[in-house]
Amino acid sequence: MPGRSTVTVHADRHVHPDPAVAPPIYQTAAFSAGDGETFAHGATEPRGKAFYTRFGNPNHAQVAAVLAELEGTEAAMVTASGMAAITTAVLALVCAGDHVIGQKSTYGGTASVLLNLLPRLGVSTTVVDQRDTEAFEPAITPKTRLILVETPSNPLLHITDLRAVAELAHAHGIITLADNTFATPLNQRPAEFGIDVVWHSATKYLNGHTDVSAGALAGPAEILDRIWDTSLLTGATLGPIDAWLLLRGLRTLPLRMPRHNDNGLTLAQALAEHPAVARVNYPGLESHPQHKLAADQMSGFGGVLSVEFTGGFEAADAFLGHLRYFQRSASLGGIESLAVHPASMWRGMLSNEQITDVVPPGLVRLAAGTEDAADLVADALAAADTVLTHRP
């Protein structure tokens, strides 16, 4: 198999051959057919590329070819956002009366799907502490159809034992889905541990430039065909220009991730020693309770860390207000460094009680970009010093 940098540049060359070195943007809603047989095939071909853009587009297919190769899966597909990816997948794979298992520590949108959306549709859910691998088996019922995992988790950076969960699920005939947004296929490939379907908020590292909203799924063709069929009804279609931008971002993923990895670790090490900090959550730190597991299933630890301040919300807000290079903003995975207060950001997705149950009020999530590490460390430490100075 060629190297990952080679894959990102060449894995899509067979999808839609064209003499243009840079792929064209297929900014069209529909494609014509030369005869009835071709038209009928296009109308029924899963994840096609030349019938109607809601069904598929050459730009979609190019991204999918690269991502499937990177994740080591049979196939892949794209959606309009990461939330479109997970909601469409879940709606495709469960029915009323089914049961789904998720994690206690997970992205707020995923938590809302588990705690708010699915119960309204007659699907029961159970969330477990993913740090305790043995907690998954007692949660399984005869109606369990899916297990949703996320590792590292957002924003606490908890680690899920992918191999153990996959083996347990397969023993019970349960499909597994893993959110690989934080790790990316450069640092972790869940399919290698037996996970069935991988999903991403491709808005983040896969795109890498904070200028696209996109989602992606990778896994067996048979399962993705079921998800694609539901996507025709949800209509969460990625636009051709956004797909083209996502592909362009993927080309440089192997160049960007080592810098994100290095910056994340350097920041975590520096902030862990600061007196205003109660805890730094980053799986690359040897002090992380699950560092060994993370090192076993990851080749790098990413650019995201979370920092809990001893002064609670007021300290976290003061820290955010004194950052220079970190912009206070949602999202992550771009070349620029961002910082956010998760408990505030998730108020639109979860109730105050649901947020308090999983996110400490003094927690700040930092997403290290590709700036010079020394500048980011100096910025973060100066802001943390300010927290000490302004304590009541």
C-alpha positions as a printed Julia matrix, in Angstrom:
392×3 Matrix{Float64}:
   0.0     0.0     0.0
   1.36    3.47   -0.82
   2.13    5.96    1.94
  -0.57    8.19    3.33
   0.7    11.34    1.65
   0.64    9.52   -1.68
  -2.87    8.26   -0.94
  -4.22   11.75   -0.29
  -2.87   12.98   -3.62
  -3.68   10.02   -5.87
  -6.41    7.77   -4.38
  -9.19    9.5    -6.35
  -7.55    9.5    -9.79
  -9.68    6.57  -10.99
 -13.0     8.1    -9.92
 -13.55   10.55  -12.73
 -10.59   10.66  -15.12
  -9.96   14.13  -16.48
  -6.88   15.7   -18.08
  -7.03   18.61  -15.6
  -4.35   18.22  -12.93
  -6.54   19.97  -10.34
  -9.98   18.32  -10.3
 -12.84   20.38  -11.76
 -15.79   21.51   -9.65
 -18.96   19.84  -10.9
 -21.31   22.66   -9.99
 -24.45   21.05  -11.31
 -27.64   19.71   -9.77
 -28.29   17.12  -12.48
 -26.51   15.06  -15.13
 -27.86   13.92  -18.49
 -28.03   10.3   -19.65
 -27.48    9.06  -23.2
 -30.11    6.33  -23.03
 -32.81    4.85  -20.79
 -30.64    2.08  -19.4
 -27.98    4.54  -18.28
 -30.64    6.77  -16.73
 -32.2     3.87  -14.81
 -28.79    2.75  -13.56
 -27.98    6.25  -12.31
 -31.3     6.48  -10.49
 -30.61    3.32   -8.48
 -26.81    3.17   -8.1
 -25.85    3.73   -4.44
 -23.44    6.59   -3.87
 -23.32    7.33   -7.6
 -21.66   10.3    -9.21
 -23.47   11.26  -12.4
 -27.26   11.27  -11.97
 -28.39   13.97   -9.52
 -26.17   15.65   -6.94
 -28.39   14.62   -4.02
 -27.62   11.04   -5.13
 -23.92   11.76   -5.66
 -21.5    13.94   -7.55
 -17.96   13.42   -8.94
 -16.62   15.75   -6.24
 -18.31   13.6    -3.57
 -16.85   10.45   -5.08
 -13.34   11.88   -5.13
 -13.43   12.73   -1.42
 -14.93    9.32   -0.64
 -12.16    7.49   -2.52
  -9.44    9.27   -0.57
 -11.14    8.87    2.81
 -11.89    5.16    2.33
  -8.24    4.53    1.49
  -7.07    6.53    4.51
  -9.46    4.79    6.91
  -8.78    1.36    5.41
 -12.45    0.72    4.63
 -14.31   -0.61    1.62
 -16.21    2.59    0.91
 -17.0     6.1     2.14
 -19.55    8.86    1.61
 -19.96   12.54    2.46
 -22.74   14.59    4.03
 -23.47   18.26    4.69
 -22.06   18.17    8.25
 -20.8    15.86   10.94
 -24.23   15.91   12.58
 -25.8    14.99    9.23
 -23.45   12.01    9.13
 -24.36   10.63   12.55
 -28.09   11.38   12.46
 -28.49    9.92    8.97
 -26.51    6.82    9.95
 -28.54    6.23   13.1
 -31.88    6.81   11.36
 -30.84    4.33    8.68
 -29.83    1.6    11.09
 -32.48    1.64   13.85
 -36.27    1.52   14.09
 -38.79    2.25   16.82
 -38.39   -0.31   19.59
 -34.65   -0.71   19.06
 -31.96    0.16   21.6
 -28.7     2.12   21.18
 -25.69    2.36   23.5
 -23.58    5.5    23.65
 -20.96    7.13   25.84
 -21.4     9.46   28.78
 -18.52   11.62   27.55
 -19.23   12.56   23.97
 -19.81   15.58   21.74
 -22.9    17.55   22.74
 -24.65   16.98   19.42
 -24.16   13.23   19.65
 -25.35   13.31   23.25
 -28.49   15.14   22.14
 -29.18   12.46   19.52
 -28.92    9.83   22.24
 -30.75   11.64   25.02
 -33.28   13.76   23.17
 -33.88   12.76   19.53
 -33.94    8.97   19.6
 -36.26    8.62   22.62
 -38.79   10.82   20.8
 -38.71    8.31   17.92
 -39.31    5.29   20.14
 -35.66    4.2    20.33
 -34.34    3.62   23.84
 -30.77    4.54   24.72
 -28.21    3.85   27.42
 -25.01    5.82   28.03
 -22.04    4.27   29.8
 -18.72    5.51   31.13
 -16.47    4.44   28.26
 -13.41    4.38   30.53
 -14.89    1.21   32.04
 -14.86   -1.26   29.15
 -16.83   -3.75   31.22
 -19.73   -1.28   31.44
 -20.76   -1.94   27.84
 -21.81   -5.57   28.18
 -24.42   -5.1    30.96
 -25.99   -2.32   28.86
 -26.72   -4.69   25.97
 -30.31   -5.84   25.55
 -31.93   -8.14   22.95
 -33.02   -4.94   21.18
 -29.56   -3.33   21.0
 -28.7    -2.55   17.37
 -25.93    0.05   17.62
 -23.05    1.06   19.85
 -21.78    4.61   19.27
 -18.29    5.43   20.51
 -16.01    8.44   20.31
 -12.32    8.37   21.11
 -10.74   10.6    22.19
 -13.97   12.07   23.5
 -15.05   15.69   23.26
 -14.18   17.57   25.46
 -12.81   15.35   28.25
 -10.42   13.36   26.03
 -11.5    10.02   27.46
 -10.36    6.95   25.53
 -12.53    4.02   24.43
 -11.04    0.57   23.96
 -12.0     0.1    20.32
 -10.97   -3.54   20.0
 -12.82   -4.62   23.14
 -16.02   -2.81   22.16
 -15.9    -4.15   18.6
 -15.39   -7.74   19.75
 -18.23   -7.47   22.25
 -20.57   -5.94   19.69
 -19.81   -8.52   17.01
 -20.45  -11.34   19.48
 -23.99   -9.95   19.86
 -24.59   -9.0    16.2
 -24.46   -5.26   16.97
 -23.14   -2.63   14.55
 -20.47   -0.27   15.9
 -19.9     3.34   14.86
 -16.9     5.4    15.96
 -16.41    9.16   15.81
 -12.82    9.59   14.63
 -12.92   13.39   14.33
 -10.36   14.19   17.03
  -7.88   11.51   15.98
  -8.26   11.49   12.16
  -7.13    8.44   10.16
  -3.58    9.76   10.43
  -3.54    9.02   14.18
  -6.08    6.21   14.48
  -7.95    3.83   12.18
 -10.91    2.32   14.06
 -11.62   -0.21   11.3
  -8.31   -1.89   12.12
  -9.73   -2.68   15.56
 -12.98   -4.11   14.18
 -15.22   -1.02   14.23
 -17.82   -1.22   11.46
 -18.42    2.42   10.51
 -16.27    5.5    11.14
 -17.69    8.99   11.01
 -16.18   12.47   11.02
 -17.09   16.05   11.31
 -15.06   16.72    8.18
 -15.4    20.41    9.0
 -12.5    19.84   11.37
  -9.13   18.24   10.6
 -10.08   16.62    7.3
 -10.77   20.04    5.79
  -8.32   21.85    8.03
  -9.05   25.45    7.04
 -12.32   26.33    8.84
 -14.05   27.18    5.56
 -16.29   24.15    4.99
 -19.12   22.45    6.86
 -19.05   18.75    5.98
 -19.42   15.24    7.34
 -18.16   11.86    6.25
 -18.71    8.16    6.88
 -16.47    5.21    6.02
 -17.14    1.5     6.28
 -18.51   -1.55    4.46
 -20.37   -0.77    1.23
 -23.42   -2.73    2.36
 -23.91   -0.58    5.47
 -23.1     2.68    3.66
 -25.63    1.82    0.97
 -28.31    1.66    3.67
 -27.18    5.01    5.05
 -27.03    6.53    1.56
 -30.6     5.39    0.91
 -31.77    7.29    4.01
 -29.66   10.3     3.02
 -31.81   10.67   -0.09
 -34.72   11.35    2.28
 -32.92   13.56    4.79
 -31.37   15.54    1.92
 -28.27   16.5     3.88
 -26.26   16.88    0.69
 -22.77   18.35    0.54
 -22.47   21.02   -2.14
 -19.96   20.42   -4.97
 -17.82   23.44   -4.07
 -17.65   22.35   -0.43
 -16.72   18.82   -1.53
 -13.97   20.26   -3.73
 -12.64   22.33   -0.81
 -12.77   19.27    1.45
 -10.75   17.29   -1.09
  -8.19   20.07   -1.27
  -7.91   20.04    2.51
  -7.47   16.26    2.58
  -4.48   16.57    0.26
  -2.47   18.26    3.04
  -3.74   16.28    6.05
  -0.49   14.29    6.38
   1.45   17.56    6.4
  -0.75   19.28    8.98
  -1.39   16.57   11.57
   2.2    16.18   12.82
   2.22   19.9    13.68
  -1.17   19.63   15.43
   0.13   16.61   17.35
   3.3    18.38   18.42
   1.53   21.59   19.4
  -1.13   19.75   21.37
   1.41   17.8    23.39
   3.62   20.84   24.02
   0.67   22.89   25.26
  -0.59   20.08   27.48
   2.82   19.65   29.09
   3.2    23.38   29.74
  -0.27   23.96   31.18
  -0.14   20.86   33.38
   2.48   22.6    35.53
   0.58   25.89   35.98
  -0.81   26.62   39.49
  -4.12   27.94   38.12
  -4.81   24.61   36.42
  -6.51   21.78   38.28
  -6.26   19.24   35.46
  -5.18   18.93   31.82
  -6.94   16.27   29.78
  -4.73   15.06   26.93
  -4.07   11.39   26.13
  -0.49   12.11   25.1
   0.45   12.98   28.68
   1.87   10.07   30.65
  -0.23   11.3    33.56
  -3.46   10.65   31.61
  -5.17    7.66   33.28
  -5.64    5.97   29.89
  -2.33    6.94   28.31
  -1.27    3.33   27.72
  -4.52    2.47   25.93
  -4.26    5.64   23.87
  -0.68    4.8    22.89
  -1.73    1.27   21.95
  -4.38    2.4    19.46
  -3.12    5.83   18.37
   0.05    6.86   16.55
  -0.4    10.52   17.54
  -2.65   12.32   20.0
  -4.01   15.3    18.05
  -4.17   19.0    18.74
  -7.14   19.13   21.14
  -6.8    19.28   24.9
  -9.04   20.48   27.68
  -7.98   22.43   30.74
  -9.92   22.62   34.0
  -9.27   25.71   36.11
  -9.48   25.68   39.89
 -11.58   28.86   39.89
 -14.54   27.4    37.97
 -16.46   29.34   35.33
 -15.06   32.75   36.28
 -11.48   31.51   35.93
 -12.23   29.82   32.62
 -13.86   32.97   31.27
 -10.95   35.12   32.42
  -8.49   32.77   30.72
 -10.42   32.91   27.45
 -10.64   36.68   27.63
  -6.86   37.12   27.84
  -5.75   34.84   25.02
  -4.02   36.51   22.08
  -3.5    33.84   19.43
  -6.32   31.51   20.44
  -9.6    32.87   19.12
 -12.74   32.29   21.22
 -14.73   30.21   18.76
 -16.48   26.9    18.26
 -14.9    24.22   16.04
 -11.37   22.86   15.89
  -8.94   21.23   13.49
  -8.09   24.29   11.41
  -4.69   25.86   10.95
  -5.65   28.57   13.47
  -5.84   27.92   17.21
  -9.27   28.15   18.82
 -10.53   28.07   22.41
 -14.03   27.57   23.74
 -16.03   27.03   26.95
 -17.96   23.79   26.21
 -20.54   24.27   28.96
 -21.62   27.53   27.29
 -21.38   26.25   23.7
 -23.61   23.23   24.26
 -26.57   25.08   25.78
 -28.34   24.96   22.42
 -28.12   21.15   22.29
 -28.49   19.93   25.87
 -30.3    20.97   29.03
 -28.32   22.58   31.87
 -28.68   19.35   33.85
 -27.35   17.24   30.97
 -24.38   19.58   30.52
 -23.53   19.69   34.23
 -23.55   15.91   34.31
 -20.65   15.63   31.86
 -18.77   18.96   31.58
 -17.15   20.8    34.53
 -17.98   24.54   34.56
 -14.32   25.51   34.7
 -13.34   23.49   31.63
 -11.83   25.15   28.54
 -11.2    23.26   25.31
  -8.11   24.31   23.37
  -7.56   23.34   19.74
  -3.95   23.91   18.79
  -3.48   25.1    15.24
  -0.29   25.07   13.2
   1.3    28.23   14.63
   4.72   28.08   16.3
   4.47   26.09   19.51
   6.5    28.64   21.5
   4.0    31.39   20.67
   1.01   29.26   21.65
   2.6    28.2    24.93
   3.54   31.78   25.82
   0.0    32.92   25.01
  -1.68   30.21   27.08
   0.64   30.62   30.09
   0.22   34.42   30.09
  -3.56   34.02   30.08
  -3.31   31.49   32.91
  -1.13   33.92   34.88
  -3.89   36.49   34.53
  -6.33   34.05   36.1
  -4.11   33.93   39.21
  -3.76   37.73   39.32
  -7.51   38.38   39.11
  -8.68   35.83   41.65
 -11.03   37.34   44.26
